[in-house]
Coordinates of C-alpha atoms in Angstrom, one line a residue:
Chain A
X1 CA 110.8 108.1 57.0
X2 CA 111.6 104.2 58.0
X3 CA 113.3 103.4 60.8
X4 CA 115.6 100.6 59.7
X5 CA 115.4 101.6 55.9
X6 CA 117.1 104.6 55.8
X7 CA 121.0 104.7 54.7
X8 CA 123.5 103.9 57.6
X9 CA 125.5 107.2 56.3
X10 CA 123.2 109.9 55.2
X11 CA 124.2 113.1 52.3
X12 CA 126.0 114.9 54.9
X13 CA 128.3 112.1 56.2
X14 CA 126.5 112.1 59.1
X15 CA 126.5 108.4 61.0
X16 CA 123.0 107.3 61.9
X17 CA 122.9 104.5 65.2
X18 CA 119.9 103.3 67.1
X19 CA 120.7 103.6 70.8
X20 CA 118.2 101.1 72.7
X21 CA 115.8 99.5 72.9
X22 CA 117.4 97.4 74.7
X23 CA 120.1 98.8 75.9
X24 CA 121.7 98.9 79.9
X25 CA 122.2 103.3 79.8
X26 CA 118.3 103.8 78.6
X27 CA 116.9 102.3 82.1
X28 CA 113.9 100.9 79.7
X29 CA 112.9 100.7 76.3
X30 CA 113.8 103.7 75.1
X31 CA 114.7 103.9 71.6
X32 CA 116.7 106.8 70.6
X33 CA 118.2 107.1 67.4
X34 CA 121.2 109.6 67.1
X35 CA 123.1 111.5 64.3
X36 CA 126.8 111.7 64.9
X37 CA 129.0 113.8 62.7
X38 CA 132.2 111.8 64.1
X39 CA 131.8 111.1 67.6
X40 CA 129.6 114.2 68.2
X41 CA 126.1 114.2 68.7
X42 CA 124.1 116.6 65.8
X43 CA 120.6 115.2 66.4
X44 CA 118.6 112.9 68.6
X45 CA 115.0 111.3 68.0
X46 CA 113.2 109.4 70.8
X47 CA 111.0 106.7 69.4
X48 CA 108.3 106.0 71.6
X49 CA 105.7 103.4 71.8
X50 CA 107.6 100.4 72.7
X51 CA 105.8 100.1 76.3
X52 CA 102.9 101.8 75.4
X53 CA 100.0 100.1 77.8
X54 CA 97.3 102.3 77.3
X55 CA 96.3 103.3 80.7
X56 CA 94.4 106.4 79.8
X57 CA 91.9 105.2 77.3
X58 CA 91.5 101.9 80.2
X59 CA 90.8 103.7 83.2
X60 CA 87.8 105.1 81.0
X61 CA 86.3 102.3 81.3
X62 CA 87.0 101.9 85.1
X63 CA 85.2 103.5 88.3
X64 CA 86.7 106.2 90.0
X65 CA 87.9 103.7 92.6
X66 CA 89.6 101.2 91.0
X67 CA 91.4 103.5 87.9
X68 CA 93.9 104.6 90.8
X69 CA 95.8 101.2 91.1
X70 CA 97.0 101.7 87.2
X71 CA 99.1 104.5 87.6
X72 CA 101.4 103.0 89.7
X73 CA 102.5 101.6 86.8
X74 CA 103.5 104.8 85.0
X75 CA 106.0 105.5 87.1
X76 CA 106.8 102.6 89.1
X77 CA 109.5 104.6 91.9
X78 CA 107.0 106.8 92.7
X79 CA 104.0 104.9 92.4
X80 CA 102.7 106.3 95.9
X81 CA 102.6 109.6 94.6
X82 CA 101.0 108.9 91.2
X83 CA 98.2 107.4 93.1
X84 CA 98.0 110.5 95.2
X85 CA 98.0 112.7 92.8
X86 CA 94.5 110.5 91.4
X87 CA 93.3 110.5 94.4
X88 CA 93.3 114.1 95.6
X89 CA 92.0 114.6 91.8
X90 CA 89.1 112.9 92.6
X91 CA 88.7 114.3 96.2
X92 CA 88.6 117.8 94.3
X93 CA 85.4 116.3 92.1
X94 CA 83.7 114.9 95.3
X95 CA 84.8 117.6 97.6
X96 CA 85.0 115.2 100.3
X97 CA 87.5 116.5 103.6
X98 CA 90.3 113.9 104.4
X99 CA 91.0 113.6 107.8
X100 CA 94.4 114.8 109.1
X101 CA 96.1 112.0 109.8
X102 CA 95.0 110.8 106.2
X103 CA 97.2 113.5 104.7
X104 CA 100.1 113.2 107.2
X105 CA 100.6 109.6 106.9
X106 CA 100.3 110.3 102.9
X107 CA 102.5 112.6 103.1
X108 CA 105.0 110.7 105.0
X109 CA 104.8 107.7 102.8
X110 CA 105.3 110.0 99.6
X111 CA 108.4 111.7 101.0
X112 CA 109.8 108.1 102.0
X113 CA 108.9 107.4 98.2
X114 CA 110.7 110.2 96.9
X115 CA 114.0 109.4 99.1
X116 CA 113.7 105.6 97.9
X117 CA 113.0 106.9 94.0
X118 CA 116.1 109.3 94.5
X119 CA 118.5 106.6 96.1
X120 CA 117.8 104.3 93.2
X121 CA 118.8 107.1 90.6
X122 CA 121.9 107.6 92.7
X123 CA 122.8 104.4 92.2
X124 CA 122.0 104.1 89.0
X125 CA 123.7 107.7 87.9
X126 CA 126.7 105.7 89.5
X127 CA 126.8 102.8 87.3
X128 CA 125.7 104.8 84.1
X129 CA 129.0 106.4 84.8
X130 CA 131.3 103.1 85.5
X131 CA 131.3 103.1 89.2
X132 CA 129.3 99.8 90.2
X133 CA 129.4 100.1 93.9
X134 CA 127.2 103.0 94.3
X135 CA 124.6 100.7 92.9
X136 CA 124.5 98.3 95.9
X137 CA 125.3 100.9 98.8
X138 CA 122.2 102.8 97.2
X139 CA 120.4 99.3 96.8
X140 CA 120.7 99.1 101.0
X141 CA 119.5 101.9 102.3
X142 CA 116.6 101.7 99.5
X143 CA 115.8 98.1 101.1
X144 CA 115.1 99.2 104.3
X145 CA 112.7 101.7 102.9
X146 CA 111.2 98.9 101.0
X147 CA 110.4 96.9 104.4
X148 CA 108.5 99.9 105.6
X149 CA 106.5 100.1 102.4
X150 CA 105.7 96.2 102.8
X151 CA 104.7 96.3 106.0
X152 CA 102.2 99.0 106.0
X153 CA 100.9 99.2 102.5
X154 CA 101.9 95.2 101.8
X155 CA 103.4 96.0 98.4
X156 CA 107.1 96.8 98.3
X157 CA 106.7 99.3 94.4
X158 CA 102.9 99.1 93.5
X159 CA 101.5 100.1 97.0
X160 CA 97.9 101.0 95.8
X161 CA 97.4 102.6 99.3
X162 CA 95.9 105.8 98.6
X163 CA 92.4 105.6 97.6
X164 CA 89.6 108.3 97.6
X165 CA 89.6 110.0 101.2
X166 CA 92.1 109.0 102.8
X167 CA 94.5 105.5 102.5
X168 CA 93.0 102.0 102.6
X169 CA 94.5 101.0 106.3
X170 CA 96.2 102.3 109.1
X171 CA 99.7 102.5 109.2
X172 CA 101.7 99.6 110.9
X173 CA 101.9 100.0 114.9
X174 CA 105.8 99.3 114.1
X175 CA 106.1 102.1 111.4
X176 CA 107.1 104.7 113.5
X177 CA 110.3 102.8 114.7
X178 CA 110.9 101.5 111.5
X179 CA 111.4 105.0 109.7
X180 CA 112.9 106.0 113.0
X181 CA 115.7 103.2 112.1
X182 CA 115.6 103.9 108.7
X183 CA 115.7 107.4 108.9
X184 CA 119.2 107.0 111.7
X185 CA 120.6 104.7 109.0
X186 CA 119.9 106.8 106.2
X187 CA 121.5 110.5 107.7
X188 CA 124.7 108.3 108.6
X189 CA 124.9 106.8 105.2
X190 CA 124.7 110.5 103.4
X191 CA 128.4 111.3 103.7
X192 CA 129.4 107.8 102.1
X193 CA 127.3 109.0 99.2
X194 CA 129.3 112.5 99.3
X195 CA 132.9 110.4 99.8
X196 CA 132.4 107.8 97.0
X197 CA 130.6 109.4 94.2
X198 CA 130.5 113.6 94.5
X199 CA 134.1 114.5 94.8
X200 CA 135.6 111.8 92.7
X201 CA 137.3 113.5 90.2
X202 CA 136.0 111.2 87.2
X203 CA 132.8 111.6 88.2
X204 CA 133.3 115.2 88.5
X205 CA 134.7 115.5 85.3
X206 CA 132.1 113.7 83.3
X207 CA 129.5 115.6 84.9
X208 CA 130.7 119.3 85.2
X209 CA 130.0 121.4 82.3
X210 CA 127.9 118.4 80.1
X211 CA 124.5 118.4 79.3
X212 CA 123.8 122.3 79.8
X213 CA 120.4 123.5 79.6
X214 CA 119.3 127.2 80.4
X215 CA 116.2 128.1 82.3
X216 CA 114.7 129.8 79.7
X217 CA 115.4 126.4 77.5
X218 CA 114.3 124.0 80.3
X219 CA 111.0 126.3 80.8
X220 CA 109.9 126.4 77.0
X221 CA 110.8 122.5 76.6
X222 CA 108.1 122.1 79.8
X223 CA 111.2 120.3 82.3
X224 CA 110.0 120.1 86.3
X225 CA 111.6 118.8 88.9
X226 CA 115.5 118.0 89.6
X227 CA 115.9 118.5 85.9
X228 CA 114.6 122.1 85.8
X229 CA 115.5 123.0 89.1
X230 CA 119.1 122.4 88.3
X231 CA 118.6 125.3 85.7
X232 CA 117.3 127.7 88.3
X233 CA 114.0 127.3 87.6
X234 CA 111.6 127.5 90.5
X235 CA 109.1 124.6 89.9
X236 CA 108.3 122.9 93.0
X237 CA 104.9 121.8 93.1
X238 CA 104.8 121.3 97.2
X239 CA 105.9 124.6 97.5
X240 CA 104.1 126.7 94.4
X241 CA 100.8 124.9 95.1
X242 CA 100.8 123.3 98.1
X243 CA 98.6 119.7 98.6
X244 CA 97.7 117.3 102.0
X245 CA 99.1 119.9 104.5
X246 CA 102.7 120.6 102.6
X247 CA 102.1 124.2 103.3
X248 CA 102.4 123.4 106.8
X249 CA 105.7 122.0 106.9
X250 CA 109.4 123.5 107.2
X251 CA 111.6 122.6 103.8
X252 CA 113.3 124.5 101.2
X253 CA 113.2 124.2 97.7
X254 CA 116.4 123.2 96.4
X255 CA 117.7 125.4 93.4
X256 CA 121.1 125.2 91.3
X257 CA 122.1 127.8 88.7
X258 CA 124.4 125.5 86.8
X259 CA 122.4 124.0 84.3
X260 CA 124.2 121.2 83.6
X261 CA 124.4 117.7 85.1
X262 CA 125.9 118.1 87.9
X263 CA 123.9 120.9 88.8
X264 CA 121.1 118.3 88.4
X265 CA 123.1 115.9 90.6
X266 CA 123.7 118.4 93.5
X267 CA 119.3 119.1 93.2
X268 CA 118.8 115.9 94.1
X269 CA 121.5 114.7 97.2
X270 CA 120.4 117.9 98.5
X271 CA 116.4 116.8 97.8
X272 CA 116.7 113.7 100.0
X273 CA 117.8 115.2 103.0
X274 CA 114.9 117.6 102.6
X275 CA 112.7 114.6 102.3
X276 CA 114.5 113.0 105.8
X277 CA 113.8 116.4 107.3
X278 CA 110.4 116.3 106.3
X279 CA 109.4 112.9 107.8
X280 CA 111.4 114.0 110.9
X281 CA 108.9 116.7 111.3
X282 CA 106.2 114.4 110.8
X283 CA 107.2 110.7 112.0
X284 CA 106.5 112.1 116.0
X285 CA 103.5 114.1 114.6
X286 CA 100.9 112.0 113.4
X287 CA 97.3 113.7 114.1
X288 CA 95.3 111.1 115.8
X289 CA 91.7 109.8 114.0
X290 CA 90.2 108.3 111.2
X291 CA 92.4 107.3 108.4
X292 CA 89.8 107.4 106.0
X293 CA 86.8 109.5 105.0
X294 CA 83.4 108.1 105.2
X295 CA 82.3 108.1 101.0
X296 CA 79.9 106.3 98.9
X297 CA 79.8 102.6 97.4
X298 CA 80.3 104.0 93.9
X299 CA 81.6 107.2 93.5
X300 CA 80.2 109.4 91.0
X301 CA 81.5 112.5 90.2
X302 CA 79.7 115.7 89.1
X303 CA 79.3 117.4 85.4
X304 CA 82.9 118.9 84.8
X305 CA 86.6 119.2 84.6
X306 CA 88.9 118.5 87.5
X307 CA 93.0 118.7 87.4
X308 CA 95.6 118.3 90.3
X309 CA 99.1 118.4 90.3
X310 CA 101.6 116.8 92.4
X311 CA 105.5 116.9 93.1
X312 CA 106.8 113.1 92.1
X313 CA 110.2 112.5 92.4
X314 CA 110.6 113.5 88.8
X315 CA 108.7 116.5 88.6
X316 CA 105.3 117.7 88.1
X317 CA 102.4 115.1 87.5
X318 CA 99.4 116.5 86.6
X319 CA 95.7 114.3 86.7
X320 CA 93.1 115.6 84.3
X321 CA 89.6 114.1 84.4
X322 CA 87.0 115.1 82.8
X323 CA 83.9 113.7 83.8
X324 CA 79.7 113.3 82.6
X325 CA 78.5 112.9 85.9
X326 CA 79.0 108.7 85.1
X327 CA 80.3 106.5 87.6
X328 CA 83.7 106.6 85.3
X329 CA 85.6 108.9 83.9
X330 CA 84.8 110.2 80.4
X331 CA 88.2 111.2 79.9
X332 CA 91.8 110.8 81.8
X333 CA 94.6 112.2 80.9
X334 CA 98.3 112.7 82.6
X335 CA 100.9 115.4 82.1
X336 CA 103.4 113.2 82.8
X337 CA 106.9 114.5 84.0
X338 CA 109.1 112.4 82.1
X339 CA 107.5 113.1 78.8
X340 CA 108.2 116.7 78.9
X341 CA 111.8 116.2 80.5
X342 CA 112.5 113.6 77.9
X343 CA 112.0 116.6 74.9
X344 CA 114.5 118.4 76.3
X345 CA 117.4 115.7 75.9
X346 CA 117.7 117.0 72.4
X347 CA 118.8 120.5 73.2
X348 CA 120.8 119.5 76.3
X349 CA 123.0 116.3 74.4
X350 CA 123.2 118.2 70.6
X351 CA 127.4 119.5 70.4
X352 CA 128.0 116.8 73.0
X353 CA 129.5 113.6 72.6
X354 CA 128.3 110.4 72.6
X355 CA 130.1 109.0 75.6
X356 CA 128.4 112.1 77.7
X357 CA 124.4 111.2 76.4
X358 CA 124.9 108.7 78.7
X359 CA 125.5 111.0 81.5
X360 CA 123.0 113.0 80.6
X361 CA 120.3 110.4 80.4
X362 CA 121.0 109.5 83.9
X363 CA 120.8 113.2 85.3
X364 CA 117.6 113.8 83.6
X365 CA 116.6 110.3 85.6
X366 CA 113.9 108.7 82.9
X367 CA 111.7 106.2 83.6
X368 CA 110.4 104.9 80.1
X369 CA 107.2 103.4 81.3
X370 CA 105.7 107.2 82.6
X371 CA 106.7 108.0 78.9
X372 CA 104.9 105.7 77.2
X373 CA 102.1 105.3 79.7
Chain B
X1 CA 153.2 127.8 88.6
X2 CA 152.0 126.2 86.1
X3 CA 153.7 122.9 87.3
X4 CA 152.2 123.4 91.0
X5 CA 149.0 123.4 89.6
X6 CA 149.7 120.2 87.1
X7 CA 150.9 118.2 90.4
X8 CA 148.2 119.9 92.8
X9 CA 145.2 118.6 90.7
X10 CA 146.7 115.2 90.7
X11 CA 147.1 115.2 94.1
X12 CA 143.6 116.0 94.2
X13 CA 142.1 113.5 92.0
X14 CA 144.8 110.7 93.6
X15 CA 143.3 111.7 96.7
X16 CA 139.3 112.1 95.8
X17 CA 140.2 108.3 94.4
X18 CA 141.5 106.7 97.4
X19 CA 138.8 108.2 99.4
X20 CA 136.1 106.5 98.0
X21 CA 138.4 103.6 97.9
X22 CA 139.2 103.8 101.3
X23 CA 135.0 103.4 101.6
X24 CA 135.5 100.2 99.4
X25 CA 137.7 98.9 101.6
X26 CA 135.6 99.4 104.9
X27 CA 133.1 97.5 103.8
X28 CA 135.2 94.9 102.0
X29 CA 136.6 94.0 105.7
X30 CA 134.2 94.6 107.9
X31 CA 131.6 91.5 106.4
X32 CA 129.5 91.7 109.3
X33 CA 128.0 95.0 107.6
X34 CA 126.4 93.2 104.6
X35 CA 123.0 93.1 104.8
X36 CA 121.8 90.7 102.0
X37 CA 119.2 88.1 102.7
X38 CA 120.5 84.6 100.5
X39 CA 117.0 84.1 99.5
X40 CA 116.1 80.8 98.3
X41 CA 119.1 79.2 101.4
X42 CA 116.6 81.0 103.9
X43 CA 113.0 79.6 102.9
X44 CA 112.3 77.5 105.9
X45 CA 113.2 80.5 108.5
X46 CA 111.6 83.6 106.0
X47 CA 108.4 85.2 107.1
X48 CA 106.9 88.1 105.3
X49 CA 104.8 90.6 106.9
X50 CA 101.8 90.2 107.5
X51 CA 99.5 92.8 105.3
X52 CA 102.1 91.4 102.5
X53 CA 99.1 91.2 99.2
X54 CA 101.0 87.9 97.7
X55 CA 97.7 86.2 96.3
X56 CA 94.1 86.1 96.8
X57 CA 92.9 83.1 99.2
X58 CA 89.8 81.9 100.8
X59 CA 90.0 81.2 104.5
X60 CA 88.4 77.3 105.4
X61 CA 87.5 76.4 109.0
X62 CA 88.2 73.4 110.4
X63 CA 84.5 72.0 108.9
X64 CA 85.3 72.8 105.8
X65 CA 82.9 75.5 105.8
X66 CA 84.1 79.1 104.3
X67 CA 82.1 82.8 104.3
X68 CA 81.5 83.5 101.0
X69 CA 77.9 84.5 99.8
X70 CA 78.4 84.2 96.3
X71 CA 77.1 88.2 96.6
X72 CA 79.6 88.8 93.2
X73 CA 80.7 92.2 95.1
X74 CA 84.7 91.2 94.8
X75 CA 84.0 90.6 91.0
X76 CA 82.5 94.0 90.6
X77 CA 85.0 95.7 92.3
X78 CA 87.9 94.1 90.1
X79 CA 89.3 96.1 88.1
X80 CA 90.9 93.0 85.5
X81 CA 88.5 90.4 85.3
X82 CA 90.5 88.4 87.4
X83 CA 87.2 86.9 90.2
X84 CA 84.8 84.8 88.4
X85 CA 81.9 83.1 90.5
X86 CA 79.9 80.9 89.3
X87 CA 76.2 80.6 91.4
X88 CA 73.8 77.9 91.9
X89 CA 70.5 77.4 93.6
X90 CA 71.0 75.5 97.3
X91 CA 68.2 73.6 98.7
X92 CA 67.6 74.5 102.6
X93 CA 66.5 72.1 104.9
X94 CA 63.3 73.9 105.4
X95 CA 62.1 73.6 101.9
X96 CA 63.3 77.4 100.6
X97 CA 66.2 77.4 97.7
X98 CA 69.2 80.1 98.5
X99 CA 71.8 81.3 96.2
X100 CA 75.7 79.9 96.9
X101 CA 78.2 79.5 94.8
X102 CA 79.8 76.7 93.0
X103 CA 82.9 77.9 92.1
X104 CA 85.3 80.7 93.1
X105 CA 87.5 81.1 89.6
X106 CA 90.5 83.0 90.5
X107 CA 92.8 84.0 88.1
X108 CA 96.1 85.0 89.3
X109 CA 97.7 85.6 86.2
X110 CA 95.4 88.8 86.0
X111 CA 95.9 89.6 89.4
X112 CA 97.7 92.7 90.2
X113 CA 97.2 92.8 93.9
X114 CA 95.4 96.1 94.5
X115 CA 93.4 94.7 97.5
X116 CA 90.0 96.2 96.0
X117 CA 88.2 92.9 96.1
X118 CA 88.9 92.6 99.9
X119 CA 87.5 96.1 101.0
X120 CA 84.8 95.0 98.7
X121 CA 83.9 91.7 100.5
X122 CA 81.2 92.7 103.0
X123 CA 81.1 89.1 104.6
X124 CA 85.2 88.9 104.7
X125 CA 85.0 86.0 103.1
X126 CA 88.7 86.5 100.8
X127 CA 91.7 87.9 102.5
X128 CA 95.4 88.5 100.8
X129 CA 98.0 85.4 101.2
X130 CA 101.6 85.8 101.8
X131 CA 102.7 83.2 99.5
X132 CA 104.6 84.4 96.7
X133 CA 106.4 82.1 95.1
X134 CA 103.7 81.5 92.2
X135 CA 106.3 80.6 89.3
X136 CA 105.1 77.6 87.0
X137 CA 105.6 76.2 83.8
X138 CA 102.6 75.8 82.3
X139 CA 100.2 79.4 82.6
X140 CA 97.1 77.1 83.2
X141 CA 98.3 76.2 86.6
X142 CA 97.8 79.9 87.5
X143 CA 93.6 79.6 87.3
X144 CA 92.5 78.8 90.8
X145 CA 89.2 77.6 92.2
X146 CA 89.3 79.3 95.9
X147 CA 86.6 77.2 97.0
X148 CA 87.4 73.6 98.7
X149 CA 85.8 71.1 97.5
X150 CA 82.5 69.9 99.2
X151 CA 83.1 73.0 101.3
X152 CA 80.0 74.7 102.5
X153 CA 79.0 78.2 104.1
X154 CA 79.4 79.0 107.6
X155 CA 76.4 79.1 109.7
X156 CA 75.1 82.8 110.6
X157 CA 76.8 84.4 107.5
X158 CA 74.7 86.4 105.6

């Protein structure tokens, strides 16, 4: 079956258009190509490929240490947490302890990733929609969260900062007033968010009731994260399998039973001030010590099969490597979240109409790039 | 009934509209809120921080004299290619030949600023520059020799 070959009109009067690649709702090359049967959707195909960079088969031929600075560009708004989830993967292998105040300031910098990641798809859910002002009040408190990332890790997306053991350098001696600041500017800034975007009434109506997906749907099609917790689905990897000293923190997992998108809206304001109160706990409790574990020059792991899973703002990422004793892996591959939440857009946008794919695209918060890989 | 309801939802949505408008409007008056930085107006007073990875440079002392080895560790530890050093044989003054290097080849269109190649450096020879502004016209402007030239080793560095 071609792509471009095939009859505009197929047997069953059915309209066929190409949504994307380039287009300003897909966030990304994504290529969709949907059937309409007037202005209602009867099937959708994803094409993939388009940003395809081959990161598995390259970190192959990388050492443990330096395949970790790839993955933040899978999914570039929570690149911290990729590189975490690599990381602790290859802690498992060397069973090497990382210090306390390794985890907490991991932690901290993961939740502040997750509440920048978030803010970002608020503002972008906003302008999916038609409202473009939610795009730049979402763009400001996402700056300051930026600065922090700068000044401690020196990169503002693609930190690079965890690496086996620990993180590369102390944090800042001005990050703990900075996400102090942040955090104050943040918690004032949540009930503009509420005002200006959840109770407007075309907002409300474009998102109540579209894009439904059952739990048992949304657990068969493999969603995690906001997408699946929306549906009811309990998936939250902190919580469910807890890594770097979760289990001793206070937060709840956030759980809607609507299913549709603005269910999935509602999982995620509620998720970022979850991740505020997380740092809270934290921010004043940073364990005192090394930052990093003392390991080896080259890191070779032993004879066997290692996976880890981690929480990113998107869902679950899983890190599978399977390794020959070599000073590189002989095999990586990711369970990325996106991919997974991507095959369910089928089921949730098939009886809707096109004008409401949109909204649904934006709920289910793609990034193309952890797609493709 | 039927009618109260008709005019209570658009009460409602009149209302749920001029609230976030209302929002609009704050910010729309109150200028002194905004908190863009007019980027390329504010070059002479902008400042990034500190650990900001921009590009790869070579520190020089006031003799001309840098820290680098030529030990290759940084090009190891790259994971793109992007460090090429080029060796040769140096002639002490006491008769005995020493390896230095000739050229530091940095590429910074490879570069991806991961900071591997300075925890690599055991003689901190390369640390990350703020500069960022690396935007040219022609891509072969991008390969950089690190190196001054005529620039030699510091004393004592090993």
């Amino acid at each position: 079956m071609s792509l471009l070959g095939e009859d505009i009109v197929t047997e069953d009067g059915e309209f066929v258009i190409n949504i994307g690649p380039q287009h300003p709702s897909t966030h990304g090359v994504l290529h969709l190509k949907v059937w309409l049967d007037g202005e209602t959707i009867k099937r959708i195909q994803p094409h993939l490929g388009y940003i395809h960079r081959s990161i598995e088969k390259m970190s192959e031929s990388l050492s443990y240490r330096n395949f970790i600075y790839a993955t933040s560009r899978m999914d570039y708004l929570s690149a911290h947490i990729n590189n975490q989830a690599c990381a602790l993967c290859v802690e498992k292998g060397l069973q090497v302890e990382v210090p306390e105040r390794a985890k907490a300031i991991r932690i901290l910098m993961a939740e502040l990733t997750r509440l920048s990641s978030h803010q970002l798809w608020w503002g972008c859910t906003g302008l999916d929609l038609g409202a473009v002002t939610p795009f730049f009040y979402a763009f400001r408190e996402r700056e300051s969260i930026m600065a922090i990332m700068e000044e401690t890790c020196g990169a503002r997306l693609t930190q690079n900062y965890c690496v086996p053991g620990g993180v590369m350098y102390d944090i800042h001696p001005n990050f703990r007033n900075r996400v102090k600041d942040t955090l104050k500017q943040i918690r004032s800034k949540f009930n503009e968010y509420e005002e200006i975007l959840t109770g407007n009434v075309i907002f409300e109506q474009r998102t109540k009731g579209v894009g439904y997906i059952s739990a048992e749907d949304a657990i068969s099609f493999g969603c995690t994260g906001p997408t699946a917790r929306g549906s009811g689905v309990s998936c939250d990897v902190r919580k469910l399998f807890p890594y770097d000293g979760y289990e001793k923190l206070q937060f709840k997992e956030i759980l809607e039973q609507g299913g549709d998108c603005y269910a999935r809206y509602m999982v995620r304001m509620a998720e970022m001030k979850q991740s505020v109160f997380i740092i809270e706990q934290l921010i004043d409790n940073i364990p005192e010590g090394e930052f990093q574990a003392k390991t080896k020059m080259v890191l070779k792991l032993p004879k066997g099969e290692f996976y880890q899973r981690v929480e990113t703002a998107r869902g679950e990422l899983g890190v599978y490597i399977v390794s020959d004793g070599a000073a590189s892996p002989y095999r990586i591959k990711y369970r990325s979240p996106n991919f997974s939440n991507l095959s369910a857009l089928e089921r949730m946008a098939t009886g809707t109409k096109i004008g409401d794919l949109v909204a649904i695209m934006s709920t289910i918060d793609l990034v193309i790039p952890d797609v493709d890989r | 009934m039927f009618l109260k309801e008709y005019f209570g939802s658009i009460y409602r949505s009149a209302r749920s509209l001029l609230k976030g408008m209302k929002l609009t409007g704050y910010y729309f008056t109150h200028p002194k809120e905004i908190q863009t930085e007019e980027y390329p107006d504010n070059r002479a007073t902008l400042t990034m921080f500190d650990r900001f990875k921009g590009e790869v440079t070579m520190p020089h002392n006031e003799n001309n004299e840098h820290r680098c080895t030529g030990c290759q560790a940084c090009e190891i530890a790259c994971p793109n290619g992007t460090i090429k050093i080029i060796t040769k044989q140096e002639l002490q003054p006491d008769g005995k030949k020493k390896k230095a290097i000739d050229t530091f080849v940095y590429h910074l269109e490879l570069c991806t600023m991961c900071n591997m190649c300075v925890l690599a450096c055991p003689s901190d020879a390369i640390v990350m520059g703020q500069s960022f502004e690396h935007s040219v016209y022609d891509k072969r402007q991008l390969k950089k020799v690190l190196n001054q030239p005529g620039s030699k080793i510091m004393e004592g560095v090993e």
